[in-house]
């Protein structure tokens, strides 16, 4: 199973630590069964080009990490994924501080299948 983690890249001094921890946890719990790449679109990324790139990777599940600075762009990206892939859109899960702060709004977003509030490590275990 391919689980693609997506973080919005904010600069050269940042690392997608939350996504890396979750990916590592999944790969350790399910050795050889789970592949968890992390994609970090650069600031000002093209929604369409990024959606095309994601779909070409053929993920089974997409995990978005939503922060205040990435919420609008990543929700727009999830909409583009849903529209571009017809009925073959991978499941899209949203997590991160914005989901914890506003879970109902994120869960009710039309292109989000599941919103995970709180610590992702707890939800996985």
PDB file of C-alpha atoms in Angstrom:
ATOM      1  CA  UNK A   1       0.000   0.000   0.000  1.00  0.00           C
ATOM      2  CA  UNK A   2       1.305   3.441  -0.892  1.00  0.00           C
ATOM      3  CA  UNK A   3       0.446   6.223   1.569  1.00  0.00           C
ATOM      4  CA  UNK A   4       1.574   9.589   0.243  1.00  0.00           C
ATOM      5  CA  UNK A   5       2.155  12.241   2.900  1.00  0.00           C
ATOM      6  CA  UNK A   6       1.864  15.829   1.667  1.00  0.00           C
ATOM      7  CA  UNK A   7       3.244  18.842   3.515  1.00  0.00           C
ATOM      8  CA  UNK A   8       3.416  22.350   2.147  1.00  0.00           C
ATOM      9  CA  UNK A   9       7.094  23.321   2.006  1.00  0.00           C
ATOM     10  CA  UNK A  10       7.753  26.554   3.901  1.00  0.00           C
ATOM     11  CA  UNK A  11      11.478  27.073   3.468  1.00  0.00           C
ATOM     12  CA  UNK A  12      14.927  25.548   3.567  1.00  0.00           C
ATOM     13  CA  UNK A  13      15.124  25.448   7.363  1.00  0.00           C
ATOM     14  CA  UNK A  14      12.112  23.183   7.877  1.00  0.00           C
ATOM     15  CA  UNK A  15      11.635  19.442   7.812  1.00  0.00           C
ATOM     16  CA  UNK A  16       8.352  17.502   7.575  1.00  0.00           C
ATOM     17  CA  UNK A  17       8.989  15.951  10.983  1.00  0.00           C
ATOM     18  CA  UNK A  18       5.377  15.008  11.784  1.00  0.00           C
ATOM     19  CA  UNK A  19       4.912  13.272   8.438  1.00  0.00           C
ATOM     20  CA  UNK A  20       8.307  11.586   8.725  1.00  0.00           C
ATOM     21  CA  UNK A  21       7.448  10.229  12.182  1.00  0.00           C
ATOM     22  CA  UNK A  22       4.089   8.894  11.005  1.00  0.00           C
ATOM     23  CA  UNK A  23       5.601   7.374   7.861  1.00  0.00           C
ATOM     24  CA  UNK A  24       8.349   5.713   9.893  1.00  0.00           C
ATOM     25  CA  UNK A  25       5.833   4.366  12.379  1.00  0.00           C
ATOM     26  CA  UNK A  26       3.703   2.838   9.600  1.00  0.00           C
ATOM     27  CA  UNK A  27       6.693   1.365   7.772  1.00  0.00           C
ATOM     28  CA  UNK A  28       7.988  -0.181  11.021  1.00  0.00           C
ATOM     29  CA  UNK A  29       4.592  -1.640  11.977  1.00  0.00           C
ATOM     30  CA  UNK A  30       3.998  -3.048   8.480  1.00  0.00           C
ATOM     31  CA  UNK A  31       7.450  -3.881   7.066  1.00  0.00           C
ATOM     32  CA  UNK A  32       7.383  -4.513   3.340  1.00  0.00           C
ATOM     33  CA  UNK A  33       3.653  -3.797   3.131  1.00  0.00           C
ATOM     34  CA  UNK A  34       3.592  -0.001   3.301  1.00  0.00           C
ATOM     35  CA  UNK A  35       5.490   2.584   1.287  1.00  0.00           C
ATOM     36  CA  UNK A  36       5.192   6.135   2.658  1.00  0.00           C
ATOM     37  CA  UNK A  37       6.824   8.782   0.477  1.00  0.00           C
ATOM     38  CA  UNK A  38       6.594  12.439   1.507  1.00  0.00           C
ATOM     39  CA  UNK A  39       5.896  15.168  -1.032  1.00  0.00           C
ATOM     40  CA  UNK A  40       6.584  18.816  -0.213  1.00  0.00           C
ATOM     41  CA  UNK A  41       5.282  21.172  -2.888  1.00  0.00           C
ATOM     42  CA  UNK A  42       7.228  24.452  -2.918  1.00  0.00           C
ATOM     43  CA  UNK A  43       5.545  27.725  -1.938  1.00  0.00           C
ATOM     44  CA  UNK A  44       3.360  28.997  -4.779  1.00  0.00           C
ATOM     45  CA  UNK A  45       3.063  25.514  -6.295  1.00  0.00           C
ATOM     46  CA  UNK A  46       0.744  24.876  -9.238  1.00  0.00           C
ATOM     47  CA  UNK A  47      -2.351  23.064  -7.982  1.00  0.00           C
ATOM     48  CA  UNK A  48      -2.935  21.326 -11.330  1.00  0.00           C
ATOM     49  CA  UNK A  49       0.685  20.262 -11.884  1.00  0.00           C
ATOM     50  CA  UNK A  50       0.975  18.982  -8.322  1.00  0.00           C
ATOM     51  CA  UNK A  51      -2.311  17.064  -8.608  1.00  0.00           C
ATOM     52  CA  UNK A  52      -1.070  15.473 -11.844  1.00  0.00           C
ATOM     53  CA  UNK A  53       2.240  14.545 -10.173  1.00  0.00           C
ATOM     54  CA  UNK A  54       0.422  13.004  -7.202  1.00  0.00           C
ATOM     55  CA  UNK A  55      -1.927  10.961  -9.375  1.00  0.00           C
ATOM     56  CA  UNK A  56       1.016   9.723 -11.468  1.00  0.00           C
ATOM     57  CA  UNK A  57       2.494   8.300  -8.244  1.00  0.00           C
ATOM     58  CA  UNK A  58      -0.659   6.153  -7.846  1.00  0.00           C
ATOM     59  CA  UNK A  59      -1.061   6.403  -4.071  1.00  0.00           C
ATOM     60  CA  UNK A  60      -3.703   4.315  -2.326  1.00  0.00           C
ATOM     61  CA  UNK A  61      -4.127   6.962   0.343  1.00  0.00           C
ATOM     62  CA  UNK A  62      -3.141  10.624   0.621  1.00  0.00           C
ATOM     63  CA  UNK A  63      -2.399  12.173   4.017  1.00  0.00           C
ATOM     64  CA  UNK A  64      -2.435  15.980   4.157  1.00  0.00           C
ATOM     65  CA  UNK A  65      -0.853  17.871   7.045  1.00  0.00           C
ATOM     66  CA  UNK A  66      -2.778  21.115   7.470  1.00  0.00           C
ATOM     67  CA  UNK A  67      -1.222  24.142   9.125  1.00  0.00           C
ATOM     68  CA  UNK A  68      -2.616  27.688   9.106  1.00  0.00           C
ATOM     69  CA  UNK A  69      -0.226  28.615   6.276  1.00  0.00           C
ATOM     70  CA  UNK A  70      -1.081  25.576   4.128  1.00  0.00           C
ATOM     71  CA  UNK A  71      -4.773  24.932   4.769  1.00  0.00           C
ATOM     72  CA  UNK A  72      -6.177  26.841   1.786  1.00  0.00           C
ATOM     73  CA  UNK A  73      -3.640  25.518  -0.737  1.00  0.00           C
ATOM     74  CA  UNK A  74      -3.804  21.900   0.414  1.00  0.00           C
ATOM     75  CA  UNK A  75      -7.611  21.853   0.516  1.00  0.00           C
ATOM     76  CA  UNK A  76      -7.587  23.311  -3.015  1.00  0.00           C
ATOM     77  CA  UNK A  77      -5.161  20.543  -3.957  1.00  0.00           C
ATOM     78  CA  UNK A  78      -7.483  17.900  -2.492  1.00  0.00           C
ATOM     79  CA  UNK A  79     -10.361  19.374  -4.535  1.00  0.00           C
ATOM     80  CA  UNK A  80      -8.218  19.229  -7.679  1.00  0.00           C
ATOM     81  CA  UNK A  81      -7.314  15.596  -6.964  1.00  0.00           C
ATOM     82  CA  UNK A  82     -10.965  14.687  -6.600  1.00  0.00           C
ATOM     83  CA  UNK A  83     -11.913  16.506  -9.817  1.00  0.00           C
ATOM     84  CA  UNK A  84      -8.950  15.230 -11.854  1.00  0.00           C
ATOM     85  CA  UNK A  85      -9.269  11.578 -10.992  1.00  0.00           C
ATOM     86  CA  UNK A  86     -12.990  10.993 -11.578  1.00  0.00           C
ATOM     87  CA  UNK A  87     -14.004   7.985  -9.497  1.00  0.00           C
ATOM     88  CA  UNK A  88     -10.440   6.731  -8.968  1.00  0.00           C
ATOM     89  CA  UNK A  89      -9.399   9.337  -6.419  1.00  0.00           C
ATOM     90  CA  UNK A  90      -7.395   7.856  -3.570  1.00  0.00           C
ATOM     91  CA  UNK A  91      -8.781   8.303  -0.081  1.00  0.00           C
ATOM     92  CA  UNK A  92      -7.726  11.663   1.341  1.00  0.00           C
ATOM     93  CA  UNK A  93      -7.078  12.030   5.062  1.00  0.00           C
ATOM     94  CA  UNK A  94      -6.377  15.395   6.667  1.00  0.00           C
ATOM     95  CA  UNK A  95      -4.543  15.891   9.936  1.00  0.00           C
ATOM     96  CA  UNK A  96      -2.449  18.501  11.679  1.00  0.00           C
ATOM     97  CA  UNK A  97      -3.061  21.529  13.873  1.00  0.00           C
ATOM     98  CA  UNK A  98      -5.774  22.996  11.634  1.00  0.00           C
ATOM     99  CA  UNK A  99      -7.826  19.811  11.905  1.00  0.00           C
ATOM    100  CA  UNK A 100      -7.466  19.777  15.678  1.00  0.00           C
ATOM    101  CA  UNK A 101      -8.537  23.437  15.810  1.00  0.00           C
ATOM    102  CA  UNK A 102     -11.457  23.109  13.364  1.00  0.00           C
ATOM    103  CA  UNK A 103     -12.366  19.423  12.907  1.00  0.00           C
ATOM    104  CA  UNK A 104     -15.940  19.826  11.661  1.00  0.00           C
ATOM    105  CA  UNK A 105     -15.053  22.290   8.925  1.00  0.00           C
ATOM    106  CA  UNK A 106     -12.308  20.014   7.622  1.00  0.00           C
ATOM    107  CA  UNK A 107     -14.405  16.834   7.917  1.00  0.00           C
ATOM    108  CA  UNK A 108     -17.228  18.518   6.000  1.00  0.00           C
ATOM    109  CA  UNK A 109     -14.921  19.612   3.182  1.00  0.00           C
ATOM    110  CA  UNK A 110     -16.165  17.733   0.088  1.00  0.00           C
ATOM    111  CA  UNK A 111     -12.803  16.261  -0.933  1.00  0.00           C
ATOM    112  CA  UNK A 112     -11.721  15.076   2.528  1.00  0.00           C
ATOM    113  CA  UNK A 113     -12.689  11.498   3.396  1.00  0.00           C
ATOM    114  CA  UNK A 114     -11.451  11.533   6.981  1.00  0.00           C
ATOM    115  CA  UNK A 115     -10.184  14.190   9.386  1.00  0.00           C
ATOM    116  CA  UNK A 116      -7.863  13.071  12.191  1.00  0.00           C
ATOM    117  CA  UNK A 117      -7.894  15.388  15.184  1.00  0.00           C
ATOM    118  CA  UNK A 118      -5.089  15.277  17.740  1.00  0.00           C
ATOM    119  CA  UNK A 119      -1.924  13.230  17.550  1.00  0.00           C
ATOM    120  CA  UNK A 120      -1.652  11.111  14.412  1.00  0.00           C
ATOM    121  CA  UNK A 121       0.537   8.596  16.249  1.00  0.00           C
ATOM    122  CA  UNK A 122      -2.354   7.843  18.606  1.00  0.00           C
ATOM    123  CA  UNK A 123      -4.809   7.455  15.726  1.00  0.00           C
ATOM    124  CA  UNK A 124      -2.467   5.013  13.975  1.00  0.00           C
ATOM    125  CA  UNK A 125      -1.827   2.900  17.039  1.00  0.00           C
TER     126      UNK A 125
END
